[in-house]
């Protein structure tokens, strides 16, 4: 049977990062307590810039005009837990994506995850299963999370829109904004220490950054949600990584994820 660490090594090789990281035997989680502790991550020289007080996307959120099946903003704000919020949203028809969905894809993971990923919207597999990132892009996301030394269930994974856009097109700004209040409430409840945005859409809709992802990736941003500033690390969408499977792209994503993990580890340091 394949040694469990072999899969981890394979993932790093796929990401093009073997040689840049410690050998599996020296990974912190595997090391016996008596071993010298692994080197602390080097702090990023620059802290994330100050957040915009309220992102333009947040300002643009408009409550649904047709209340049939849609939770009012007061219901969304009053949902005290993720399951309660998920339940309240099940009948949502706030935008044209609602009637076309098979399943509402709320998001999943640790309700108090320190690391949260935000993608664009469900694809075919996600629409069928009602779970985020379960197709090919999700497989790669799982591997990337594993390469960080985490399990998928230790993170939280959500999308800007909760219903599948037809033909997997990018959600329109109106569709994204109809759903944005739901994502904000999820973030308020989870209170992640770091958010990693996957691709241009969550960066634009959640953080208000219009710049292309190729230029914007790897640069810390912040969002102010529920009175908390949350550092945001933008990176490429895993589907883009699969399409552009070059070492340059894979290394870029790995650098972004490592930066997010280092921030997380520092934030957790006593
Ligand atoms: N792409 C996304 O942005 N989200 C998913 O859940 C799946 C694919």
mmCIF file of C-alpha atoms and ligand atoms in Angstrom:
data_model
loop_
_atom_site.group_PDB
_atom_site.id
_atom_site.type_symbol
_atom_site.label_atom_id
_atom_site.label_comp_id
_atom_site.label_asym_id
_atom_site.label_seq_id
_atom_site.Cartn_x
_atom_site.Cartn_y
_atom_site.Cartn_z
ATOM 1 C CA UNK A 1 0.000 0.000 0.000
ATOM 2 C CA UNK A 2 1.214 3.510 -0.797
ATOM 3 C CA UNK A 3 2.741 5.286 2.174
ATOM 4 C CA UNK A 4 0.479 8.231 3.158
ATOM 5 C CA UNK A 5 3.377 10.639 2.834
ATOM 6 C CA UNK A 6 3.917 9.558 -0.755
ATOM 7 C CA UNK A 7 0.644 11.213 -1.805
ATOM 8 C CA UNK A 8 1.808 14.389 -0.128
ATOM 9 C CA UNK A 9 5.124 14.263 -1.986
ATOM 10 C CA UNK A 10 3.334 13.599 -5.274
ATOM 11 C CA UNK A 11 1.175 16.649 -4.678
ATOM 12 C CA UNK A 12 4.169 18.855 -4.047
ATOM 13 C CA UNK A 13 5.795 17.523 -7.181
ATOM 14 C CA UNK A 14 2.640 18.268 -9.148
ATOM 15 C CA UNK A 15 2.679 21.753 -7.736
ATOM 16 C CA UNK A 16 6.299 22.024 -8.888
ATOM 17 C CA UNK A 17 7.565 22.812 -5.427
ATOM 18 C CA UNK A 18 9.640 19.797 -4.377
ATOM 19 C CA UNK A 19 12.983 21.091 -3.202
ATOM 20 C CA UNK A 20 11.439 24.343 -1.963
ATOM 21 C CA UNK A 21 9.903 22.728 1.075
ATOM 22 C CA UNK A 22 11.027 20.453 3.850
ATOM 23 C CA UNK A 23 11.091 16.739 3.277
ATOM 24 C CA UNK A 24 7.935 15.039 4.612
ATOM 25 C CA UNK A 25 9.781 13.499 7.563
ATOM 26 C CA UNK A 26 10.530 16.982 8.857
ATOM 27 C CA UNK A 27 7.015 18.367 8.570
ATOM 28 C CA UNK A 28 5.959 19.832 11.908
ATOM 29 C CA UNK A 29 2.982 17.521 12.369
ATOM 30 C CA UNK A 30 5.110 14.401 11.792
ATOM 31 C CA UNK A 31 8.104 15.450 13.887
ATOM 32 C CA UNK A 32 8.527 13.850 17.291
ATOM 33 C CA UNK A 33 8.282 16.336 20.158
ATOM 34 C CA UNK A 34 11.997 16.099 20.957
ATOM 35 C CA UNK A 35 13.082 17.289 17.509
ATOM 36 C CA UNK A 36 14.064 20.907 17.102
ATOM 37 C CA UNK A 37 10.989 22.854 16.068
ATOM 38 C CA UNK A 38 10.799 23.716 12.370
ATOM 39 C CA UNK A 39 11.899 27.177 11.338
ATOM 40 C CA UNK A 40 9.235 29.795 11.985
ATOM 41 C CA UNK A 41 7.911 31.258 8.773
ATOM 42 C CA UNK A 42 9.547 34.508 7.884
ATOM 43 C CA UNK A 43 7.064 37.284 8.525
ATOM 44 C CA UNK A 44 5.999 39.133 5.443
ATOM 45 C CA UNK A 45 7.785 42.446 5.432
ATOM 46 C CA UNK A 46 4.631 44.354 4.713
ATOM 47 C CA UNK A 47 1.382 43.950 6.583
ATOM 48 C CA UNK A 48 -1.837 43.817 4.612
ATOM 49 C CA UNK A 49 -2.945 47.326 3.704
ATOM 50 C CA UNK A 50 -5.696 49.002 5.658
ATOM 51 C CA UNK A 51 -9.118 47.799 4.614
ATOM 52 C CA UNK A 52 -11.613 49.878 2.765
ATOM 53 C CA UNK A 53 -14.246 50.725 5.367
ATOM 54 C CA UNK A 54 -16.960 48.989 3.371
ATOM 55 C CA UNK A 55 -16.202 47.291 0.083
ATOM 56 C CA UNK A 56 -18.055 48.735 -2.941
ATOM 57 C CA UNK A 57 -19.533 45.305 -3.454
ATOM 58 C CA UNK A 58 -20.964 45.329 0.061
ATOM 59 C CA UNK A 59 -22.486 48.750 -0.485
ATOM 60 C CA UNK A 60 -24.058 47.485 -3.670
ATOM 61 C CA UNK A 61 -25.846 44.602 -1.959
ATOM 62 C CA UNK A 62 -29.546 45.120 -2.444
ATOM 63 C CA UNK A 63 -32.149 43.107 -0.616
ATOM 64 C CA UNK A 64 -34.246 40.964 -2.919
ATOM 65 C CA UNK A 65 -37.188 42.875 -4.324
ATOM 66 C CA UNK A 66 -39.280 39.729 -4.706
ATOM 67 C CA UNK A 67 -39.623 38.206 -1.254
ATOM 68 C CA UNK A 68 -41.047 34.868 -2.429
ATOM 69 C CA UNK A 69 -38.705 32.177 -1.186
ATOM 70 C CA UNK A 70 -36.033 34.718 -0.279
ATOM 71 C CA UNK A 71 -34.870 35.427 3.228
ATOM 72 C CA UNK A 72 -35.051 39.066 4.177
ATOM 73 C CA UNK A 73 -31.804 40.775 5.216
ATOM 74 C CA UNK A 74 -33.114 40.697 8.806
ATOM 75 C CA UNK A 75 -33.468 36.907 8.643
ATOM 76 C CA UNK A 76 -29.953 36.588 7.201
ATOM 77 C CA UNK A 77 -28.519 38.848 9.897
ATOM 78 C CA UNK A 78 -30.469 36.993 12.583
ATOM 79 C CA UNK A 79 -29.240 33.519 11.628
ATOM 80 C CA UNK A 80 -27.070 32.640 14.606
ATOM 81 C CA UNK A 81 -25.381 29.534 13.188
ATOM 82 C CA UNK A 82 -24.275 28.286 9.787
ATOM 83 C CA UNK A 83 -26.949 25.539 9.708
ATOM 84 C CA UNK A 84 -29.622 28.140 10.550
ATOM 85 C CA UNK A 85 -28.351 30.407 7.786
ATOM 86 C CA UNK A 86 -28.182 27.522 5.324
ATOM 87 C CA UNK A 87 -31.743 26.548 6.205
ATOM 88 C CA UNK A 88 -32.978 30.108 5.754
ATOM 89 C CA UNK A 89 -31.480 30.351 2.275
ATOM 90 C CA UNK A 90 -32.764 27.097 0.801
ATOM 91 C CA UNK A 91 -35.665 28.667 -1.103
ATOM 92 C CA UNK A 92 -33.757 31.694 -2.354
ATOM 93 C CA UNK A 93 -34.809 33.038 -5.743
ATOM 94 C CA UNK A 94 -33.155 36.413 -5.340
ATOM 95 C CA UNK A 95 -31.452 36.274 -8.744
ATOM 96 C CA UNK A 96 -31.984 34.456 -12.041
ATOM 97 C CA UNK A 97 -29.626 31.640 -11.017
ATOM 98 C CA UNK A 98 -32.040 30.330 -8.377
ATOM 99 C CA UNK A 99 -34.657 28.735 -10.637
ATOM 100 C CA UNK A 100 -31.966 26.893 -12.627
ATOM 101 C CA UNK A 101 -30.218 25.155 -9.770
ATOM 102 C CA UNK A 102 -30.341 21.483 -8.894
ATOM 103 C CA UNK A 103 -28.958 22.113 -5.411
ATOM 104 C CA UNK A 104 -28.147 25.161 -3.360
ATOM 105 C CA UNK A 105 -24.392 25.061 -2.631
ATOM 106 C CA UNK A 106 -24.066 26.801 0.701
ATOM 107 C CA UNK A 107 -20.463 25.881 1.548
ATOM 108 C CA UNK A 108 -18.886 23.446 3.955
ATOM 109 C CA UNK A 109 -16.111 22.910 6.424
ATOM 110 C CA UNK A 110 -15.152 23.729 9.964
ATOM 111 C CA UNK A 111 -17.652 26.336 11.281
ATOM 112 C CA UNK A 112 -14.795 28.004 13.140
ATOM 113 C CA UNK A 113 -12.121 27.510 10.487
ATOM 114 C CA UNK A 114 -9.105 29.829 10.622
ATOM 115 C CA UNK A 115 -8.575 29.490 6.873
ATOM 116 C CA UNK A 116 -11.438 30.125 4.472
ATOM 117 C CA UNK A 117 -11.444 29.716 0.705
ATOM 118 C CA UNK A 118 -13.888 31.648 -1.450
ATOM 119 C CA UNK A 119 -14.448 30.569 -5.043
ATOM 120 C CA UNK A 120 -16.689 31.880 -7.774
ATOM 121 C CA UNK A 121 -19.723 29.634 -7.940
ATOM 122 C CA UNK A 122 -20.802 26.012 -8.244
ATOM 123 C CA UNK A 123 -20.124 24.033 -11.403
ATOM 124 C CA UNK A 124 -21.937 20.954 -12.662
ATOM 125 C CA UNK A 125 -20.627 18.528 -10.036
ATOM 126 C CA UNK A 126 -21.240 20.959 -7.207
ATOM 127 C CA UNK A 127 -24.789 21.642 -8.452
ATOM 128 C CA UNK A 128 -25.527 17.919 -8.478
ATOM 129 C CA UNK A 129 -24.071 17.226 -5.041
ATOM 130 C CA UNK A 130 -24.816 20.498 -3.257
ATOM 131 C CA UNK A 131 -21.186 20.749 -2.113
ATOM 132 C CA UNK A 132 -18.497 23.244 -3.130
ATOM 133 C CA UNK A 133 -15.374 22.265 -5.055
ATOM 134 C CA UNK A 134 -16.054 18.576 -5.574
ATOM 135 C CA UNK A 135 -15.113 18.361 -9.279
ATOM 136 C CA UNK A 136 -11.665 18.436 -10.883
ATOM 137 C CA UNK A 137 -10.899 21.913 -9.547
ATOM 138 C CA UNK A 138 -11.929 20.691 -6.112
ATOM 139 C CA UNK A 139 -9.567 17.733 -6.348
ATOM 140 C CA UNK A 140 -6.720 20.122 -6.995
ATOM 141 C CA UNK A 141 -7.871 22.420 -4.189
ATOM 142 C CA UNK A 142 -7.881 19.431 -1.814
ATOM 143 C CA UNK A 143 -4.325 18.576 -2.852
ATOM 144 C CA UNK A 144 -3.193 22.134 -2.336
ATOM 145 C CA UNK A 145 -4.785 22.223 1.130
ATOM 146 C CA UNK A 146 -3.098 18.899 1.893
ATOM 147 C CA UNK A 147 0.259 20.260 0.769
ATOM 148 C CA UNK A 148 -0.141 22.982 3.389
ATOM 149 C CA UNK A 149 -0.410 20.275 6.029
ATOM 150 C CA UNK A 150 -4.144 20.784 6.513
ATOM 151 C CA UNK A 151 -7.229 18.745 5.823
ATOM 152 C CA UNK A 152 -10.084 20.093 3.736
ATOM 153 C CA UNK A 153 -12.430 19.694 6.725
ATOM 154 C CA UNK A 154 -10.205 21.956 8.807
ATOM 155 C CA UNK A 155 -10.881 24.836 6.417
ATOM 156 C CA UNK A 156 -14.134 26.383 5.224
ATOM 157 C CA UNK A 157 -14.950 26.482 1.517
ATOM 158 C CA UNK A 158 -17.638 28.717 0.041
ATOM 159 C CA UNK A 159 -18.438 30.578 -3.148
ATOM 160 C CA UNK A 160 -19.584 34.053 -4.110
ATOM 161 C CA UNK A 161 -22.780 32.654 -5.637
ATOM 162 C CA UNK A 162 -24.535 29.619 -4.226
ATOM 163 C CA UNK A 163 -26.336 28.513 -7.396
ATOM 164 C CA UNK A 164 -24.720 27.313 -10.611
ATOM 165 C CA UNK A 165 -24.456 29.859 -13.420
ATOM 166 C CA UNK A 166 -25.549 28.305 -16.738
ATOM 167 C CA UNK A 167 -22.658 26.811 -18.725
ATOM 168 C CA UNK A 168 -20.383 27.701 -15.828
ATOM 169 C CA UNK A 169 -20.228 31.304 -16.953
ATOM 170 C CA UNK A 170 -18.971 33.992 -14.602
ATOM 171 C CA UNK A 171 -21.811 35.279 -12.404
ATOM 172 C CA UNK A 172 -22.989 38.736 -13.395
ATOM 173 C CA UNK A 173 -22.340 41.542 -10.905
ATOM 174 C CA UNK A 174 -26.072 41.599 -10.081
ATOM 175 C CA UNK A 175 -26.101 37.853 -9.373
ATOM 176 C CA UNK A 176 -22.992 38.150 -7.245
ATOM 177 C CA UNK A 177 -24.390 41.045 -5.265
ATOM 178 C CA UNK A 178 -27.724 39.331 -4.685
ATOM 179 C CA UNK A 179 -25.745 36.569 -2.931
ATOM 180 C CA UNK A 180 -23.052 38.664 -1.282
ATOM 181 C CA UNK A 181 -24.984 39.283 1.931
ATOM 182 C CA UNK A 182 -25.105 35.512 2.441
ATOM 183 C CA UNK A 183 -21.348 35.215 2.076
ATOM 184 C CA UNK A 184 -20.829 38.139 4.451
ATOM 185 C CA UNK A 185 -22.993 36.462 7.077
ATOM 186 C CA UNK A 186 -21.093 33.198 6.608
ATOM 187 C CA UNK A 187 -17.825 35.052 7.159
ATOM 188 C CA UNK A 188 -19.238 36.839 10.222
ATOM 189 C CA UNK A 189 -20.200 33.496 11.730
ATOM 190 C CA UNK A 190 -16.972 31.667 10.853
ATOM 191 C CA UNK A 191 -14.629 34.545 11.735
ATOM 192 C CA UNK A 192 -11.692 33.182 9.721
ATOM 193 C CA UNK A 193 -8.211 34.539 10.401
ATOM 194 C CA UNK A 194 -7.384 34.530 6.680
ATOM 195 C CA UNK A 195 -9.433 34.331 3.493
ATOM 196 C CA UNK A 196 -7.940 33.025 0.253
ATOM 197 C CA UNK A 197 -9.894 34.166 -2.783
ATOM 198 C CA UNK A 198 -9.741 31.852 -5.780
ATOM 199 C CA UNK A 199 -9.777 33.725 -9.090
ATOM 200 C CA UNK A 200 -10.901 37.185 -10.106
ATOM 201 C CA UNK A 201 -14.598 36.971 -9.194
ATOM 202 C CA UNK A 202 -14.346 36.681 -5.386
ATOM 203 C CA UNK A 203 -11.575 39.264 -5.377
ATOM 204 C CA UNK A 204 -13.785 41.685 -7.268
ATOM 205 C CA UNK A 205 -17.069 40.979 -5.518
ATOM 206 C CA UNK A 206 -15.875 40.399 -1.964
ATOM 207 C CA UNK A 207 -12.885 42.733 -1.774
ATOM 208 C CA UNK A 208 -13.803 45.272 -4.452
ATOM 209 C CA UNK A 209 -10.548 44.844 -6.422
ATOM 210 C CA UNK A 210 -11.104 45.274 -10.154
ATOM 211 C CA UNK A 211 -7.510 44.511 -11.155
ATOM 212 C CA UNK A 212 -6.859 41.337 -13.161
ATOM 213 C CA UNK A 213 -5.960 38.303 -11.074
ATOM 214 C CA UNK A 214 -2.570 37.883 -12.746
ATOM 215 C CA UNK A 215 -1.487 41.250 -11.369
ATOM 216 C CA UNK A 216 -3.440 41.118 -8.116
ATOM 217 C CA UNK A 217 -2.547 37.621 -6.955
ATOM 218 C CA UNK A 218 -0.052 37.319 -4.139
ATOM 219 C CA UNK A 219 -0.734 40.814 -2.779
ATOM 220 C CA UNK A 220 -2.372 41.025 0.607
ATOM 221 C CA UNK A 221 -5.713 42.821 0.830
ATOM 222 C CA UNK A 222 -8.207 43.192 3.645
ATOM 223 C CA UNK A 223 -11.942 43.210 4.024
ATOM 224 C CA UNK A 224 -13.929 44.642 6.871
ATOM 225 C CA UNK A 225 -16.793 42.301 7.711
ATOM 226 C CA UNK A 226 -18.822 42.328 10.905
ATOM 227 C CA UNK A 227 -16.459 44.912 12.386
ATOM 228 C CA UNK A 228 -13.419 42.656 11.853
ATOM 229 C CA UNK A 229 -10.590 43.264 9.422
ATOM 230 C CA UNK A 230 -9.726 40.041 7.684
ATOM 231 C CA UNK A 231 -6.542 39.626 5.617
ATOM 232 C CA UNK A 232 -7.249 38.333 2.126
ATOM 233 C CA UNK A 233 -4.732 36.544 -0.072
ATOM 234 C CA UNK A 234 -5.841 36.440 -3.709
ATOM 235 C CA UNK A 235 -4.647 33.566 -5.869
ATOM 236 C CA UNK A 236 -5.531 31.846 -9.113
ATOM 237 C CA UNK A 237 -8.619 29.674 -9.347
ATOM 238 C CA UNK A 238 -7.740 25.948 -9.336
ATOM 239 C CA UNK A 239 -9.616 25.550 -12.650
ATOM 240 C CA UNK A 240 -7.234 28.095 -14.159
ATOM 241 C CA UNK A 241 -4.279 26.162 -12.740
ATOM 242 C CA UNK A 242 -5.609 23.026 -14.441
ATOM 243 C CA UNK A 243 -5.954 24.872 -17.755
ATOM 244 C CA UNK A 244 -2.585 26.633 -17.485
ATOM 245 C CA UNK A 245 -0.649 23.787 -15.979
ATOM 246 C CA UNK A 246 2.722 25.518 -16.113
ATOM 247 C CA UNK A 247 5.334 25.498 -13.414
ATOM 248 C CA UNK A 248 5.090 29.293 -13.219
ATOM 249 C CA UNK A 249 1.384 29.204 -12.389
ATOM 250 C CA UNK A 250 1.753 26.323 -9.940
ATOM 251 C CA UNK A 251 4.621 28.025 -8.148
ATOM 252 C CA UNK A 252 2.647 31.254 -7.943
ATOM 253 C CA UNK A 253 -0.302 29.498 -6.303
ATOM 254 C CA UNK A 254 1.986 27.664 -3.938
ATOM 255 C CA UNK A 255 3.688 30.917 -2.911
ATOM 256 C CA UNK A 256 0.286 32.530 -2.255
ATOM 257 C CA UNK A 257 -0.967 29.604 -0.205
ATOM 258 C CA UNK A 258 2.231 29.436 1.807
ATOM 259 C CA UNK A 259 1.979 33.152 2.552
ATOM 260 C CA UNK A 260 -1.582 32.630 3.789
ATOM 261 C CA UNK A 261 -0.520 29.688 5.956
ATOM 262 C CA UNK A 262 2.411 31.637 7.402
ATOM 263 C CA UNK A 263 0.082 34.481 8.308
ATOM 264 C CA UNK A 264 -2.259 32.003 9.895
ATOM 265 C CA UNK A 265 0.503 30.380 11.912
ATOM 266 C CA UNK A 266 1.693 33.764 13.154
ATOM 267 C CA UNK A 267 -1.828 34.804 14.048
ATOM 268 C CA UNK A 268 -2.143 31.623 16.088
ATOM 269 C CA UNK A 269 1.220 32.055 17.822
ATOM 270 C CA UNK A 270 0.767 32.782 21.563
HETATM 271 N N1 LIG B 1 -15.478 26.494 -9.033
HETATM 272 C C1 LIG B 1 -15.852 27.353 -8.064
HETATM 273 O O1 LIG B 1 -15.551 28.539 -8.126
HETATM 274 N N2 LIG B 1 -16.541 26.867 -7.044
HETATM 275 C C2 LIG B 1 -16.854 25.583 -6.921
HETATM 276 O O2 LIG B 1 -17.491 25.231 -5.936
HETATM 277 C C3 LIG B 1 -16.445 24.718 -7.934
HETATM 278 C C4 LIG B 1 -15.764 25.179 -8.981
#
